[in-house]
mmCIF file of C-alpha atoms and ligand atoms in Angstrom:
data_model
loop_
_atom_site.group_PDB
_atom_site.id
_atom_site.type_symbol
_atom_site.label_atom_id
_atom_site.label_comp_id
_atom_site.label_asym_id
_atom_site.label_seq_id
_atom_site.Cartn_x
_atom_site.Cartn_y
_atom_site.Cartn_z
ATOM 1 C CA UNK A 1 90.531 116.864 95.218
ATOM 2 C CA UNK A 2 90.773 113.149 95.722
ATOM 3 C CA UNK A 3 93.485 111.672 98.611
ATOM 4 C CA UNK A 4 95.873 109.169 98.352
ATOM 5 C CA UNK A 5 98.863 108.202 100.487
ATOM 6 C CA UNK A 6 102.362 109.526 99.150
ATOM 7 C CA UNK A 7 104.099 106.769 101.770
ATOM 8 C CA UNK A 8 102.747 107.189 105.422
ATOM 9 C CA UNK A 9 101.141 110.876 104.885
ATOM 10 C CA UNK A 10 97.689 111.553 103.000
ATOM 11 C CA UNK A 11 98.398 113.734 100.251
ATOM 12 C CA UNK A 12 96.106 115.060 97.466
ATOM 13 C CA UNK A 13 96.805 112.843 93.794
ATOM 14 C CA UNK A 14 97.847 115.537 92.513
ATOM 15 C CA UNK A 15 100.910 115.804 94.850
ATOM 16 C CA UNK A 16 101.841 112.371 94.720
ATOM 17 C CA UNK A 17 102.612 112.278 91.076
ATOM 18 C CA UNK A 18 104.955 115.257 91.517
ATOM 19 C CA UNK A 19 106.573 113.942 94.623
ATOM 20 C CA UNK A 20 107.019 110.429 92.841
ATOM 21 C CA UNK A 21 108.375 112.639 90.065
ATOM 22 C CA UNK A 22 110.760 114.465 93.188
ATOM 23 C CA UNK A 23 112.184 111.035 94.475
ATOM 24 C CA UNK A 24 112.985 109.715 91.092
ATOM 25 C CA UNK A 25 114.604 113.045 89.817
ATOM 26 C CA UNK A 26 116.398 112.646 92.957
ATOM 27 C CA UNK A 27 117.840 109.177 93.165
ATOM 28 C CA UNK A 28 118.246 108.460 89.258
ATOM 29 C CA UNK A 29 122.057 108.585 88.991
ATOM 30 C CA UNK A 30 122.659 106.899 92.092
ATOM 31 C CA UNK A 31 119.847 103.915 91.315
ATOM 32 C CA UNK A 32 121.648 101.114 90.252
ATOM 33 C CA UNK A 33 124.223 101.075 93.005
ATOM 34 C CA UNK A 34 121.681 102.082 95.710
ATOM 35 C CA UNK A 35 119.639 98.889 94.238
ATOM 36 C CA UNK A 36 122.687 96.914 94.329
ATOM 37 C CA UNK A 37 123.883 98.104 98.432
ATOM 38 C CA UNK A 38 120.274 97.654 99.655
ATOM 39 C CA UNK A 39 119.187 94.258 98.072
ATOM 40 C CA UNK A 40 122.943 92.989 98.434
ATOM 41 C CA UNK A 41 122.656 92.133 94.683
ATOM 42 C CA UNK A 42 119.362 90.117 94.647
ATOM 43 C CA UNK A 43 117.220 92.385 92.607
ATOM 44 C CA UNK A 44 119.494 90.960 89.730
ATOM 45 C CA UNK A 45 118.437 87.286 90.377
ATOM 46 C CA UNK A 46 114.719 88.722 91.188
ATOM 47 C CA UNK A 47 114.294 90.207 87.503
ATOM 48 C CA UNK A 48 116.066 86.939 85.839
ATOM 49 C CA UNK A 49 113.589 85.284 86.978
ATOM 50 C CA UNK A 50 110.840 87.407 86.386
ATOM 51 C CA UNK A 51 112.162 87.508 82.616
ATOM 52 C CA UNK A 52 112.295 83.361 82.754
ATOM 53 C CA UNK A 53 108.737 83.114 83.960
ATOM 54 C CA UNK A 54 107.547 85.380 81.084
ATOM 55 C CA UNK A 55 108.942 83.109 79.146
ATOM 56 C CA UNK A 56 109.313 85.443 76.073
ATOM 57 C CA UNK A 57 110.293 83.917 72.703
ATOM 58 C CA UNK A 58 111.884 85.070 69.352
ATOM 59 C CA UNK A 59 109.949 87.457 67.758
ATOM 60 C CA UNK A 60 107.901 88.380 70.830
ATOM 61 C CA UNK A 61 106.930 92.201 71.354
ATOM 62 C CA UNK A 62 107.582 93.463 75.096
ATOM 63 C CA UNK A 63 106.625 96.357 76.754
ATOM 64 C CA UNK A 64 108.569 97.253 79.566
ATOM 65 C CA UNK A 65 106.732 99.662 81.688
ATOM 66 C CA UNK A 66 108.321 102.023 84.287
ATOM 67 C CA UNK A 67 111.131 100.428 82.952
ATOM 68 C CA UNK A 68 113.535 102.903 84.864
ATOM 69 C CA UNK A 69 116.758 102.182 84.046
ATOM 70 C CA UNK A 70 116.460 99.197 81.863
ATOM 71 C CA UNK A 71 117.678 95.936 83.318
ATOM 72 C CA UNK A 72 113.967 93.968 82.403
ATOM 73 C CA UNK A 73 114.434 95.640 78.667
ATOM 74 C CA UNK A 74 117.768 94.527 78.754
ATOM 75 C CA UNK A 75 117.023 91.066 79.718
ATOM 76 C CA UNK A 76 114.198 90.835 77.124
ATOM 77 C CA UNK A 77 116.210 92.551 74.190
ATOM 78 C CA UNK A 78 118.074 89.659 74.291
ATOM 79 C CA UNK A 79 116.002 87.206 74.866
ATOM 80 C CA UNK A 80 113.161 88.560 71.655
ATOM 81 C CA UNK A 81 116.245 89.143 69.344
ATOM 82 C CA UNK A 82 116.573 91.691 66.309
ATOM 83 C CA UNK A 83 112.988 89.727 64.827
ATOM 84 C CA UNK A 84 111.281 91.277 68.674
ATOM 85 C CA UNK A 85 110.612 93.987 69.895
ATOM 86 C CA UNK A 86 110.874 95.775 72.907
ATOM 87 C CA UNK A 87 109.745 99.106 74.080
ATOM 88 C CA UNK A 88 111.506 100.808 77.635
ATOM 89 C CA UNK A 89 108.795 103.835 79.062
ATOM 90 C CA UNK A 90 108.925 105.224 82.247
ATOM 91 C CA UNK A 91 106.689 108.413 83.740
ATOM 92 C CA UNK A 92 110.139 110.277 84.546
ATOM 93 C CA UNK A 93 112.312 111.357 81.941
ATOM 94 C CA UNK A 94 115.503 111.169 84.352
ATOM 95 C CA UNK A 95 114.869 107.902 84.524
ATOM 96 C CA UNK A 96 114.805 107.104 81.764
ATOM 97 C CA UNK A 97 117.360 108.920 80.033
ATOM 98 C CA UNK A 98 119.814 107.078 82.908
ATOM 99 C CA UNK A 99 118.758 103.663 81.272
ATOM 100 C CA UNK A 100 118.986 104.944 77.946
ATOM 101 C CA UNK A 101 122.658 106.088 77.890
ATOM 102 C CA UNK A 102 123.218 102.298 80.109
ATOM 103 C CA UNK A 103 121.936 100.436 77.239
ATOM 104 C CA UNK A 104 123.743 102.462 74.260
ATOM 105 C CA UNK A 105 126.585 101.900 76.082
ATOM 106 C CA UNK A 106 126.078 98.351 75.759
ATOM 107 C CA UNK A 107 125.129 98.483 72.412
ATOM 108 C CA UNK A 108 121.246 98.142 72.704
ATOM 109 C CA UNK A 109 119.273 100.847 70.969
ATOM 110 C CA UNK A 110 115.390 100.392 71.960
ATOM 111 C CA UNK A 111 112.545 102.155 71.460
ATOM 112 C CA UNK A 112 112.203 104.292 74.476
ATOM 113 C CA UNK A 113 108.764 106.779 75.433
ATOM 114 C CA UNK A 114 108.091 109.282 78.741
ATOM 115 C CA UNK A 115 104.620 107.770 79.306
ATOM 116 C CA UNK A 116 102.301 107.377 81.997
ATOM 117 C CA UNK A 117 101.288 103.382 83.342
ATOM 118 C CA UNK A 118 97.829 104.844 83.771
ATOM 119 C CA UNK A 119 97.310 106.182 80.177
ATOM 120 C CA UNK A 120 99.599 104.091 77.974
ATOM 121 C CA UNK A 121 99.975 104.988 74.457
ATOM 122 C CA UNK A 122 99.829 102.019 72.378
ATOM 123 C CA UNK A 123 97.080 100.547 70.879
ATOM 124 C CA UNK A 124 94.876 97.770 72.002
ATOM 125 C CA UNK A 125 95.794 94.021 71.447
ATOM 126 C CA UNK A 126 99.846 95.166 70.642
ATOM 127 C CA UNK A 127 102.394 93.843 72.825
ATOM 128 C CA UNK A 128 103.049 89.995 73.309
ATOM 129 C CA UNK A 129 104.327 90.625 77.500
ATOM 130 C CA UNK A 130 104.283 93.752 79.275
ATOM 131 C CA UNK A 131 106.131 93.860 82.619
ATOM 132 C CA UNK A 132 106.742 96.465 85.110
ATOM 133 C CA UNK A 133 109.386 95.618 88.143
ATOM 134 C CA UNK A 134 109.085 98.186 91.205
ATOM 135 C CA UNK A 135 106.831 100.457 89.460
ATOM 136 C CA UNK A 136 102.941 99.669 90.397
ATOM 137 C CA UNK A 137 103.748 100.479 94.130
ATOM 138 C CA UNK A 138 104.450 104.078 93.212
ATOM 139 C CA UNK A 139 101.532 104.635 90.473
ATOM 140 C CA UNK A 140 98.229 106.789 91.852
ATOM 141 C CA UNK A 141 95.257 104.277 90.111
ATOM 142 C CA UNK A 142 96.980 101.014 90.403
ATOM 143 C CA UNK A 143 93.658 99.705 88.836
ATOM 144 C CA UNK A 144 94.241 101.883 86.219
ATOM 145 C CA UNK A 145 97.577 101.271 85.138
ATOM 146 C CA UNK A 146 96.731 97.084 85.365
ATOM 147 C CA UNK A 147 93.812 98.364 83.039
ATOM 148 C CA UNK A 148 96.011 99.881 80.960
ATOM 149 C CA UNK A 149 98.634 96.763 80.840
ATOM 150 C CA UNK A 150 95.788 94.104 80.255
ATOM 151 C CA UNK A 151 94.297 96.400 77.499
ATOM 152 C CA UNK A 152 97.837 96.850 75.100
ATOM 153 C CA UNK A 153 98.179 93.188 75.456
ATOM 154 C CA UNK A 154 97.496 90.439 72.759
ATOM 155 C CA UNK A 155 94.197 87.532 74.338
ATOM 156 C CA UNK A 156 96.883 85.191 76.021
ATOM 157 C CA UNK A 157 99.703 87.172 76.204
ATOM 158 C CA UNK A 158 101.234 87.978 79.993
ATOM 159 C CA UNK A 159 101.671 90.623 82.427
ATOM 160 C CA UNK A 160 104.437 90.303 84.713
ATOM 161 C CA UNK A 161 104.705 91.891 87.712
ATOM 162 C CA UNK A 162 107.896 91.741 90.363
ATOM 163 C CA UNK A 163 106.878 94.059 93.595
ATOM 164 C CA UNK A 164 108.030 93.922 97.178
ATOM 165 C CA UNK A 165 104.914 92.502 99.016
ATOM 166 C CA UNK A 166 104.542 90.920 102.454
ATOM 167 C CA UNK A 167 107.229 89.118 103.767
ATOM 168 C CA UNK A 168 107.014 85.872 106.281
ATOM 169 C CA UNK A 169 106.041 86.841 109.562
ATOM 170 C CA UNK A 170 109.021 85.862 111.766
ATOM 171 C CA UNK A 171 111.284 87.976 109.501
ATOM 172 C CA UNK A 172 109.071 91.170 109.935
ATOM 173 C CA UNK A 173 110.903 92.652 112.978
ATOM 174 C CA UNK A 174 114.332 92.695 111.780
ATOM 175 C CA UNK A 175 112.988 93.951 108.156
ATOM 176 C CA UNK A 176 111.145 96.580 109.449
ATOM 177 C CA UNK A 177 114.833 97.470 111.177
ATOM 178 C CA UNK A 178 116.421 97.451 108.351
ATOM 179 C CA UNK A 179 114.252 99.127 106.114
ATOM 180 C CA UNK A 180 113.317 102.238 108.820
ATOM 181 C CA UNK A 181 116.788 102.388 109.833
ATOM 182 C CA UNK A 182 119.263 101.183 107.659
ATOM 183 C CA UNK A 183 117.610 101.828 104.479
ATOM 184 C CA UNK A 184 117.552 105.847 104.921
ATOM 185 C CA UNK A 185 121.035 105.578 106.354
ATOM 186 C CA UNK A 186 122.523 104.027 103.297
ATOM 187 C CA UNK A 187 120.237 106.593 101.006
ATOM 188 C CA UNK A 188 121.935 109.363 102.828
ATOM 189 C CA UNK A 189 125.465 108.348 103.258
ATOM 190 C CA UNK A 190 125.561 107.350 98.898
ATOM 191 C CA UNK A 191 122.488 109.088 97.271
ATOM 192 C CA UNK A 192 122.664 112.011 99.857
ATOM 193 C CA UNK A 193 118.693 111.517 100.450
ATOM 194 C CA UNK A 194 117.355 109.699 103.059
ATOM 195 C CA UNK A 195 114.066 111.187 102.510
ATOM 196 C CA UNK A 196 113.520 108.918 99.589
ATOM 197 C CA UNK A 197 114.570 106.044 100.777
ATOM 198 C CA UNK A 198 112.444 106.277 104.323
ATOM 199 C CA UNK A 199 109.442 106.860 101.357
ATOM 200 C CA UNK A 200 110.671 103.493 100.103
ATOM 201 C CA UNK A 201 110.591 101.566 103.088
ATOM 202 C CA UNK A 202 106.880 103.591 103.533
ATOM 203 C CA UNK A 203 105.474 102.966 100.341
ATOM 204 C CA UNK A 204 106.192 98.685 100.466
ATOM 205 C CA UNK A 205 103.706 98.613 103.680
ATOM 206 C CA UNK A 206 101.371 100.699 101.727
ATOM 207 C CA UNK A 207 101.103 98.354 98.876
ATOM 208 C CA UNK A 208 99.010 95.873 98.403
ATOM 209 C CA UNK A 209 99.638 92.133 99.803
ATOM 210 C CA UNK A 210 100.119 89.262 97.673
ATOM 211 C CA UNK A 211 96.196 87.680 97.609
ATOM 212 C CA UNK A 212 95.005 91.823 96.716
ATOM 213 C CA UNK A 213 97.138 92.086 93.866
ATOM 214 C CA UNK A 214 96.309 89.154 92.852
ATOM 215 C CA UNK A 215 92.931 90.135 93.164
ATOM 216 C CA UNK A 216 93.455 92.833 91.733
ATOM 217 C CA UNK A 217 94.676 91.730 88.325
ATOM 218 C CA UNK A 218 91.908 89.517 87.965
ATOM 219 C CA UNK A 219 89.843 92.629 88.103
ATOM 220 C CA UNK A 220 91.903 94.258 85.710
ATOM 221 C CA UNK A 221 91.531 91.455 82.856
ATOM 222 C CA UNK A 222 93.777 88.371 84.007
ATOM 223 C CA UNK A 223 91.742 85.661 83.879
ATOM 224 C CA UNK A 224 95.002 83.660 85.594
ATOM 225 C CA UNK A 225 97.236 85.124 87.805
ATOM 226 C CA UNK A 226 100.038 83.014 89.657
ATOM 227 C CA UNK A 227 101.767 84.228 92.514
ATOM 228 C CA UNK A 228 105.776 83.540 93.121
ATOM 229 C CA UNK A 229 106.817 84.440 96.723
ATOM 230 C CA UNK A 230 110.771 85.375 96.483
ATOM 231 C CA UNK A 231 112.611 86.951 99.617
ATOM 232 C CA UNK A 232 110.645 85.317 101.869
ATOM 233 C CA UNK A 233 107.374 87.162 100.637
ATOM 234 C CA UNK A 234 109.686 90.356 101.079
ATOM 235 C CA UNK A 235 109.409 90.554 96.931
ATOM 236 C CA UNK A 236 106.983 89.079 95.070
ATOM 237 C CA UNK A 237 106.335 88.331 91.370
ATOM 238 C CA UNK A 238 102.517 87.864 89.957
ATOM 239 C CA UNK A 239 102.150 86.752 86.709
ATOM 240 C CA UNK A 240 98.912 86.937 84.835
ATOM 241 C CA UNK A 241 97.753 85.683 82.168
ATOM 242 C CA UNK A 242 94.890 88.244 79.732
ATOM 243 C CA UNK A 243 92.132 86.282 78.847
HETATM 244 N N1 LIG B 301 111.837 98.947 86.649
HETATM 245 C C1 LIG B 301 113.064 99.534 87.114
HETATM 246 C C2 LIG B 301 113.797 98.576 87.996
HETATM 247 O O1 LIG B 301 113.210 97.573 88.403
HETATM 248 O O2 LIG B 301 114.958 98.814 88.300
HETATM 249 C C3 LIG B 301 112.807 100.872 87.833
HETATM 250 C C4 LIG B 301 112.000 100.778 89.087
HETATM 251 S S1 LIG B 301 111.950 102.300 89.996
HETATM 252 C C5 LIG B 301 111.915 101.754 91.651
HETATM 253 C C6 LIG B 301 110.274 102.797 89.783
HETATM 254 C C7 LIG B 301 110.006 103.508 88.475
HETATM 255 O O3 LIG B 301 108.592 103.686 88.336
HETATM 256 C C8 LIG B 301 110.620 104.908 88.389
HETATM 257 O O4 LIG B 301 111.500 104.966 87.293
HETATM 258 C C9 LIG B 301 109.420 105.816 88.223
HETATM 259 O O5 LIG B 301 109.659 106.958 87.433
HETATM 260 C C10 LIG B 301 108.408 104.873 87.591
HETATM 261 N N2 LIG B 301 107.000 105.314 87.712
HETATM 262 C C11 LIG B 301 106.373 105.786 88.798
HETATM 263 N N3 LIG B 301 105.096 106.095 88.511
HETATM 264 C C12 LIG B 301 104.911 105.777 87.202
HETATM 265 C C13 LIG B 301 103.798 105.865 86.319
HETATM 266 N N4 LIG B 301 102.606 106.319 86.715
HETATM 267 N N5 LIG B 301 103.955 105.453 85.036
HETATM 268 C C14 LIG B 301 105.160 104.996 84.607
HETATM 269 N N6 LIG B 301 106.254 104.893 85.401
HETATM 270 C C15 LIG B 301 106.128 105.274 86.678
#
Protein backbone atom coordinates (compact mmCIF):
# COMPACT_ATOMS: atom_id res chain seq x y z
CA UNK A 1 0.00 0.00 0.00
CA UNK A 2 1.28 3.37 -1.06
CA UNK A 3 2.48 6.11 1.93
CA UNK A 4 1.65 9.45 2.36
CA UNK A 5 1.96 11.85 5.28
CA UNK A 6 -1.38 12.37 7.38
CA UNK A 7 0.49 15.73 9.02
CA UNK A 8 4.00 14.85 10.50
CA UNK A 9 3.46 10.83 10.61
CA UNK A 10 3.67 8.47 7.40
CA UNK A 11 0.52 6.80 7.10
CA UNK A 12 -0.79 4.41 4.40
CA UNK A 13 -3.47 6.52 1.72
CA UNK A 14 -5.79 4.64 2.75
CA UNK A 15 -5.69 6.01 6.36
CA UNK A 16 -5.37 9.45 5.49
CA UNK A 17 -8.65 9.76 3.75
CA UNK A 18 -10.40 8.34 6.83
CA UNK A 19 -8.47 10.41 9.28
CA UNK A 20 -9.17 13.61 7.04
CA UNK A 21 -12.71 12.24 7.18
CA UNK A 22 -12.04 11.96 11.45
CA UNK A 23 -10.87 15.70 11.78
CA UNK A 24 -13.63 17.10 9.71
CA UNK A 25 -16.43 14.94 11.40
CA UNK A 26 -14.82 16.31 14.37
CA UNK A 27 -14.50 20.04 14.04
CA UNK A 28 -17.62 20.70 11.63
CA UNK A 29 -19.95 22.46 14.10
CA UNK A 30 -17.37 24.35 15.70
CA UNK A 31 -15.63 25.53 12.10
CA UNK A 32 -16.70 28.80 11.51
CA UNK A 33 -15.92 30.22 14.92
CA UNK A 34 -12.66 28.21 15.27
CA UNK A 35 -11.84 29.92 11.67
CA UNK A 36 -12.90 33.14 12.98
CA UNK A 37 -10.64 32.86 16.78
CA UNK A 38 -7.57 31.53 14.90
CA UNK A 39 -7.30 33.88 11.80
CA UNK A 40 -8.73 36.85 14.04
CA UNK A 41 -11.30 37.29 11.20
CA UNK A 42 -8.97 37.42 8.12
CA UNK A 43 -10.03 34.31 6.36
CA UNK A 44 -13.16 36.55 5.55
CA UNK A 45 -11.07 39.25 3.72
CA UNK A 46 -8.78 36.21 2.29
CA UNK A 47 -11.87 34.55 0.37
CA UNK A 48 -13.27 38.20 -0.80
CA UNK A 49 -10.56 38.46 -2.46
CA UNK A 50 -10.09 35.24 -3.80
CA UNK A 51 -13.83 35.64 -5.17
CA UNK A 52 -12.66 39.32 -6.71
CA UNK A 53 -9.69 37.83 -8.48
CA UNK A 54 -11.93 35.16 -10.10
CA UNK A 55 -13.61 37.74 -11.28
CA UNK A 56 -16.88 35.76 -11.95
CA UNK A 57 -19.66 37.43 -13.97
CA UNK A 58 -23.50 37.07 -14.47
CA UNK A 59 -24.35 33.98 -15.76
CA UNK A 60 -21.05 32.30 -14.89
CA UNK A 61 -21.14 28.52 -13.65
CA UNK A 62 -18.88 27.90 -10.41
CA UNK A 63 -17.84 24.98 -8.85
CA UNK A 64 -16.92 25.28 -5.45
CA UNK A 65 -14.89 22.37 -4.40
CA UNK A 66 -14.35 21.20 -0.77
CA UNK A 67 -16.52 23.92 -0.34
CA UNK A 68 -17.00 23.03 3.47
CA UNK A 69 -19.21 25.21 4.86
CA UNK A 70 -19.96 27.57 2.09
CA UNK A 71 -18.59 31.06 2.46
CA UNK A 72 -16.75 30.91 -1.42
CA UNK A 73 -20.41 29.53 -2.70
CA UNK A 74 -21.87 32.14 -0.85
CA UNK A 75 -19.75 34.82 -2.19
CA UNK A 76 -20.19 33.52 -5.78
CA UNK A 77 -24.08 32.90 -5.50
CA UNK A 78 -24.24 36.34 -5.37
CA UNK A 79 -21.98 37.47 -7.43
CA UNK A 80 -23.33 34.76 -10.76
CA UNK A 81 -27.01 35.68 -9.84
CA UNK A 82 -30.28 33.50 -10.43
CA UNK A 83 -28.95 33.38 -14.56
CA UNK A 84 -25.40 31.35 -12.73
CA UNK A 85 -24.80 28.72 -11.32
CA UNK A 86 -23.05 27.42 -8.57
CA UNK A 87 -22.41 24.01 -7.24
CA UNK A 88 -21.03 23.55 -3.18
CA UNK A 89 -19.24 19.64 -2.89
CA UNK A 90 -17.17 18.63 -0.28
CA UNK A 91 -15.63 14.82 0.43
CA UNK A 92 -17.39 14.93 4.02
CA UNK A 93 -20.94 14.95 4.35
CA UNK A 94 -20.73 16.79 7.90
CA UNK A 95 -19.36 19.33 6.23
CA UNK A 96 -21.29 19.87 4.17
CA UNK A 97 -24.55 19.48 5.59
CA UNK A 98 -23.12 22.41 8.25
CA UNK A 99 -22.91 24.79 5.12
CA UNK A 100 -26.01 23.65 3.77
CA UNK A 101 -28.38 24.46 6.69
CA UNK A 102 -25.90 28.12 6.87
CA UNK A 103 -26.96 28.99 3.48
CA UNK A 104 -30.86 27.99 3.72
CA UNK A 105 -30.82 29.96 6.52
CA UNK A 106 -29.83 32.78 4.52
CA UNK A 107 -32.00 32.06 1.88
CA UNK A 108 -29.54 30.46 -0.70
CA UNK A 109 -30.57 27.06 -1.98
CA UNK A 110 -27.53 25.59 -4.19
CA UNK A 111 -26.85 22.63 -5.69
CA UNK A 112 -24.86 20.73 -3.20
CA UNK A 113 -22.89 16.92 -3.91
CA UNK A 114 -20.59 14.55 -1.32
CA UNK A 115 -17.83 14.18 -3.94
CA UNK A 116 -14.32 13.49 -4.03
CA UNK A 117 -11.62 16.52 -5.54
CA UNK A 118 -9.78 13.57 -7.01
CA UNK A 119 -12.70 12.00 -9.01
CA UNK A 120 -15.13 14.85 -9.67
CA UNK A 121 -18.36 14.11 -11.19
CA UNK A 122 -19.11 16.53 -13.78
CA UNK A 123 -18.39 16.39 -17.16
CA UNK A 124 -15.54 17.77 -19.11
CA UNK A 125 -15.46 21.46 -20.37
CA UNK A 126 -18.63 22.42 -17.66
CA UNK A 127 -17.94 24.92 -15.15
CA UNK A 128 -16.87 28.61 -15.99
CA UNK A 129 -14.43 28.86 -12.31
CA UNK A 130 -13.85 26.20 -9.97
CA UNK A 131 -12.25 27.15 -6.63
CA UNK A 132 -11.32 25.29 -3.62
CA UNK A 133 -10.14 27.46 -0.33
CA UNK A 134 -8.26 25.20 2.40
CA UNK A 135 -9.02 22.05 0.74
CA UNK A 136 -5.93 20.86 -1.64
CA UNK A 137 -3.64 20.71 1.52
CA UNK A 138 -5.74 17.88 2.92
CA UNK A 139 -6.45 15.85 -0.50
CA UNK A 140 -4.14 12.41 -1.00
CA UNK A 141 -3.20 13.06 -5.11
CA UNK A 142 -3.03 16.75 -5.11
CA UNK A 143 -2.09 16.19 -8.86
CA UNK A 144 -5.07 14.48 -9.16
CA UNK A 145 -7.59 16.60 -7.82
CA UNK A 146 -5.80 19.84 -9.98
CA UNK A 147 -6.39 17.19 -12.84
CA UNK A 148 -9.65 16.87 -12.00
CA UNK A 149 -10.34 20.86 -11.59
CA UNK A 150 -8.51 21.75 -14.97
CA UNK A 151 -10.50 18.91 -16.71
CA UNK A 152 -14.46 20.16 -15.60
CA UNK A 153 -13.37 23.52 -16.66
CA UNK A 154 -14.38 25.46 -19.90
CA UNK A 155 -10.53 26.44 -22.36
CA UNK A 156 -10.03 29.86 -20.48
CA UNK A 157 -11.97 29.54 -17.65
CA UNK A 158 -10.04 29.75 -13.97
CA UNK A 159 -9.07 27.76 -11.10
CA UNK A 160 -8.70 29.50 -7.96
CA UNK A 161 -6.90 28.38 -5.29
CA UNK A 162 -6.52 30.19 -1.58
CA UNK A 163 -4.03 27.81 0.66
CA UNK A 164 -1.80 28.64 3.57
CA UNK A 165 1.75 28.42 2.00
CA UNK A 166 5.11 29.76 3.20
CA UNK A 167 5.16 32.70 5.08
CA UNK A 168 8.15 35.52 5.13
CA UNK A 169 11.02 34.34 6.87
CA UNK A 170 11.39 36.75 9.83
CA UNK A 171 7.78 35.93 10.85
CA UNK A 172 8.47 32.08 10.93
CA UNK A 173 9.47 31.82 14.64
CA UNK A 174 6.63 33.42 16.25
CA UNK A 175 4.16 31.52 13.64
CA UNK A 176 5.47 28.38 14.27
CA UNK A 177 4.58 29.49 18.19
CA UNK A 178 1.48 30.17 17.52
CA UNK A 179 0.44 27.55 15.38
CA UNK A 180 2.24 24.50 17.69
CA UNK A 181 1.10 26.12 20.71
CA UNK A 182 -1.65 28.30 20.56
CA UNK A 183 -3.43 26.79 17.77
CA UNK A 184 -4.14 23.28 19.65
CA UNK A 185 -4.85 25.29 22.77
CA UNK A 186 -7.66 27.25 21.27
CA UNK A 187 -8.91 23.79 19.39
CA UNK A 188 -9.16 22.30 22.79
CA UNK A 189 -10.48 24.94 25.02
CA UNK A 190 -13.71 25.67 22.01
CA UNK A 191 -13.78 22.58 19.65
CA UNK A 192 -12.63 20.23 22.56
CA UNK A 193 -9.85 18.73 20.03
CA UNK A 194 -6.56 19.76 19.97
CA UNK A 195 -5.59 16.83 18.03
CA UNK A 196 -6.98 18.41 14.94
CA UNK A 197 -5.84 21.47 15.19
CA UNK A 198 -1.93 20.37 16.01
CA UNK A 199 -2.79 18.26 12.41
CA UNK A 200 -3.54 21.74 11.09
CA UNK A 201 -0.61 23.50 12.06
CA UNK A 202 1.23 19.94 10.66
CA UNK A 203 -0.36 19.65 7.50
CA UNK A 204 0.51 23.73 6.30
CA UNK A 205 4.44 22.71 6.55
CA UNK A 206 3.61 19.66 4.64
CA UNK A 207 2.14 21.45 1.75
CA UNK A 208 3.59 22.56 -0.97
CA UNK A 209 5.37 26.18 -1.23
CA UNK A 210 4.20 28.82 -3.39
CA UNK A 211 6.73 28.26 -6.74
CA UNK A 212 5.55 24.04 -6.38
CA UNK A 213 2.06 24.74 -6.57
CA UNK A 214 2.51 26.84 -8.96
CA UNK A 215 4.34 24.33 -10.65
CA UNK A 216 2.19 22.19 -10.06
CA UNK A 217 -0.88 23.60 -11.77
CA UNK A 218 0.96 24.15 -14.77
CA UNK A 219 1.35 20.43 -14.80
CA UNK A 220 -2.11 19.93 -14.20
CA UNK A 221 -3.40 22.07 -17.35
CA UNK A 222 -2.88 25.90 -16.40
CA UNK A 223 -1.13 27.25 -18.97
CA UNK A 224 -1.02 30.67 -16.54
CA UNK A 225 -0.89 30.59 -13.08
CA UNK A 226 -0.39 33.88 -10.92
CA UNK A 227 0.59 33.79 -7.50
CA UNK A 228 -0.94 36.39 -4.71
CA UNK A 229 1.09 36.27 -1.43
CA UNK A 230 -1.52 37.39 1.48
CA UNK A 231 -0.48 37.06 5.29
CA UNK A 232 2.82 37.61 4.66
CA UNK A 233 3.14 34.34 2.46
CA UNK A 234 1.35 32.72 5.61
CA UNK A 235 -1.83 32.24 2.97
CA UNK A 236 -1.57 32.25 -0.42
CA UNK A 237 -3.94 32.43 -3.42
CA UNK A 238 -2.83 30.89 -7.06
CA UNK A 239 -4.90 31.54 -9.75
CA UNK A 240 -4.65 29.71 -13.01
CA UNK A 241 -5.78 30.12 -15.94
CA UNK A 242 -6.84 26.38 -18.31
CA UNK A 243 -5.49 26.69 -21.52
N1 LIG B 1 -13.58 25.71 1.79
C1 LIG B 1 -14.04 25.82 3.14
C2 LIG B 1 -13.49 27.05 3.78
O1 LIG B 1 -12.57 27.65 3.22
O2 LIG B 1 -13.95 27.43 4.85
C3 LIG B 1 -13.70 24.56 3.96
C4 LIG B 1 -12.24 24.30 4.14
S1 LIG B 1 -11.91 22.99 5.29
C5 LIG B 1 -10.43 23.51 6.05
C6 LIG B 1 -11.29 21.72 4.23
C7 LIG B 1 -12.37 20.92 3.54
O3 LIG B 1 -11.76 20.06 2.58
C8 LIG B 1 -13.16 20.00 4.48
O4 LIG B 1 -14.52 20.34 4.43
C9 LIG B 1 -12.88 18.61 3.94
O5 LIG B 1 -13.95 17.70 4.09
C10 LIG B 1 -12.57 18.91 2.49
N2 LIG B 1 -11.82 17.83 1.79
C11 LIG B 1 -10.74 17.16 2.22
N3 LIG B 1 -10.36 16.25 1.31
C12 LIG B 1 -11.20 16.38 0.26
C13 LIG B 1 -11.31 15.72 -1.00
N4 LIG B 1 -10.47 14.76 -1.38
N5 LIG B 1 -12.30 16.10 -1.85
C14 LIG B 1 -13.18 17.08 -1.48
N6 LIG B 1 -13.12 17.74 -0.30
C15 LIG B 1 -12.15 17.40 0.55
Amino acid sequence: MAQTHFGYEQVDEQDKTQRVRGVFDSVARRYDLMNDLLSFGMHRAWKAYTVTAAAPKRGDRVLDVAGGTGDLARAFARKVGDEGLVVHTDINAAMLSAGRDRLLDEGLALPTAVCDAEKLPFPDGSFDIASVAFGLRNMTHKEAALAEMARVLRRGGRLVVLEFSKIAEPLRKPYDWYSFKVMPLIGKLVARDADSYRYLAESIRMHPDQATLKAMMKDAGFGHVDVHNLAAGGVALHVGIKC
